[in-house]
Amino acid sequence: MKTVGYAAHSENTELAPYHFERRELRPNDVAIEISYCGVCHSDLHTVNGDWGPQPYPLVPGHEIVGIVSAVGSDASKYNIGDKVAVGCMVDSCQECDHCHDGEEQYCRNGMTPTYGVPDRLNGDITQGGYSKHIVVREEFVLRIPDNLDMSRAAPILCAGITTYSPLRTWQISKGSRVGVIGLGGLGHMAVKLAVAMGAEVTVISRSNNKDTQAKEIGAKGILVSSDQQAMQHAASSLDLIIDTVPVKHDINIYVPLLDLDGTLTIVGQIGPLEEPMTLPLVLGRRRVAGSLIGGIAETQELLEFCAEHQLYPECETIKMEQINDAFKQLATGDLAHRFVIDMTAFEA
Ligand SMILES: [Zn+2]
Ligand SMILES: [Zn+2]
């Protein structure tokens, strides 16, 4: 199937139109006409080569929402016309214990990310959602609930599940005390989701600039991390901290904010940190952890949760042609919303 999208053709160059082929449908495949695709910070990191060499040309995008346009002969979950979604992974072994437990993201044989890696069967490089069409095996296709607005749902597939999964893992519920470091694409979703679960949420930020935004989405307010007095005052006051900072940073200033058995989980950065101090960990039985997206069943649960609560990411809809400007904004500022590409408006 011929399709078109926007691809990076080398490191640190602008994305440009790219015509390519999607594979013929395998028996368990679903073909999707993409309606919207979110713009994730990791799209930018990946195409720039920040996380290692990439196979170019590379079409990024792993927050995909669309309509089923064809189904394989053995695919039974979806019909043509269904509203569906695809997130950060498109395949896994489906045989190991983690896959059986619905934790495909931790597949012992390695899950297949939505773009930039060889397909498990034919070795073709996977290409993401900055394109008109995608073909994905049905086990990795999610259903969009009828009452969820498709035009605002895309960022749920990465920013949403990345923050929802740790909230579930660490059993956040009514009365839990949650801190969220950074109020960007991930952070604003962490706040909304934790608030919907009944938690008391504090945003931790370098400045007070986003205080209004934080409160508008349900946070108690901002704890300014450079204000030593405020930080000392807030010591041992949180059960869970979701650290969404996407670059190398120092976690030592945040760990003392955790109460006994509290956990700081890193979700925004892959790479080195400033050297961690063990003293506050040992003295407070505090933990530092990490968390990677979420499994397929958990992502489906999240879509239902967002539909039920009518909880949406803050979206700024853009045209495919505006992607390079959007990347520039993403690289320079931490925006408390997500760009979403309207693929229905894209013709090339
Ligand atoms: Zn992402
Ligand atoms: Zn597996």
mmCIF file of N, CA, C and O and ligand atoms in Angstrom, residues 39-43 62-63 88 115 157-159 162 186 293 338, ligand 1:
data_model
loop_
_atom_site.group_PDB
_atom_site.id
_atom_site.type_symbol
_atom_site.label_atom_id
_atom_site.label_comp_id
_atom_site.label_asym_id
_atom_site.label_seq_id
_atom_site.Cartn_x
_atom_site.Cartn_y
_atom_site.Cartn_z
ATOM 1 N N VAL A 39 2.589 14.815 18.834
ATOM 2 C CA VAL A 39 4.028 15.086 18.668
ATOM 3 C C VAL A 39 4.703 14.939 20.030
ATOM 4 O O VAL A 39 4.514 15.770 20.920
ATOM 5 N N CYS A 40 5.450 13.871 20.175
ATOM 6 C CA CYS A 40 6.079 13.542 21.455
ATOM 7 C C CYS A 40 7.515 14.054 21.471
ATOM 8 O O CYS A 40 8.190 14.076 20.447
ATOM 9 N N HIS A 41 7.991 14.436 22.667
ATOM 10 C CA HIS A 41 9.382 14.872 22.785
ATOM 11 C C HIS A 41 10.349 13.787 22.297
ATOM 12 O O HIS A 41 11.417 14.074 21.766
ATOM 13 N N SER A 42 9.977 12.536 22.463
ATOM 14 C CA SER A 42 10.887 11.470 22.033
ATOM 15 C C SER A 42 10.959 11.374 20.505
ATOM 16 O O SER A 42 11.941 10.859 19.969
ATOM 17 N N ASP A 43 9.945 11.873 19.788
ATOM 18 C CA ASP A 43 10.058 11.937 18.324
ATOM 19 C C ASP A 43 11.260 12.810 17.955
ATOM 20 O O ASP A 43 12.077 12.459 17.103
ATOM 21 N N HIS A 62 4.144 8.267 17.538
ATOM 22 C CA HIS A 62 3.598 7.071 18.195
ATOM 23 C C HIS A 62 2.403 7.403 19.103
ATOM 24 O O HIS A 62 2.189 6.745 20.114
ATOM 25 N N GLU A 63 1.676 8.435 18.691
ATOM 26 C CA GLU A 63 0.406 8.750 19.359
ATOM 27 C C GLU A 63 -0.637 8.835 18.252
ATOM 28 O O GLU A 63 -0.961 9.910 17.776
ATOM 29 N N CYS A 88 2.993 3.343 21.415
ATOM 30 C CA CYS A 88 4.441 3.312 21.227
ATOM 31 C C CYS A 88 5.002 1.982 20.751
ATOM 32 O O CYS A 88 6.192 1.868 20.500
ATOM 33 N N TYR A 115 8.254 3.041 15.567
ATOM 34 C CA TYR A 115 9.093 3.487 14.446
ATOM 35 C C TYR A 115 10.573 3.288 14.753
ATOM 36 O O TYR A 115 10.979 3.285 15.906
ATOM 37 N N LEU A 157 -1.950 8.208 24.085
ATOM 38 C CA LEU A 157 -1.261 6.977 23.696
ATOM 39 C C LEU A 157 0.201 6.899 24.127
ATOM 40 O O LEU A 157 0.780 5.828 24.208
ATOM 41 N N CYS A 158 0.820 8.076 24.392
ATOM 42 C CA CYS A 158 2.183 8.032 24.958
ATOM 43 C C CYS A 158 2.241 8.852 26.235
ATOM 44 O O CYS A 158 2.470 8.324 27.313
ATOM 45 N N ALA A 159 1.994 10.161 26.139
ATOM 46 C CA ALA A 159 2.055 11.007 27.346
ATOM 47 C C ALA A 159 1.098 10.482 28.411
ATOM 48 O O ALA A 159 1.416 10.443 29.602
ATOM 49 N N THR A 162 2.230 6.817 29.747
ATOM 50 C CA THR A 162 3.521 6.925 30.437
ATOM 51 C C THR A 162 3.340 7.411 31.872
ATOM 52 O O THR A 162 4.101 7.034 32.777
ATOM 53 N N LEU A 186 4.153 15.470 29.238
ATOM 54 C CA LEU A 186 3.924 14.375 30.191
ATOM 55 C C LEU A 186 3.353 14.901 31.498
ATOM 56 O O LEU A 186 2.398 14.347 32.038
ATOM 57 N N ILE A 293 6.181 3.427 29.455
ATOM 58 C CA ILE A 293 4.794 3.441 28.926
ATOM 59 C C ILE A 293 3.871 2.545 29.748
ATOM 60 O O ILE A 293 3.827 2.662 30.970
ATOM 61 N N ARG A 338 0.273 19.604 24.198
ATOM 62 C CA ARG A 338 0.812 18.732 23.176
ATOM 63 C C ARG A 338 0.397 19.235 21.803
ATOM 64 O O ARG A 338 -0.764 19.604 21.600
HETATM 65 ZN ZN ZN B 1 6.231 9.371 23.226
#
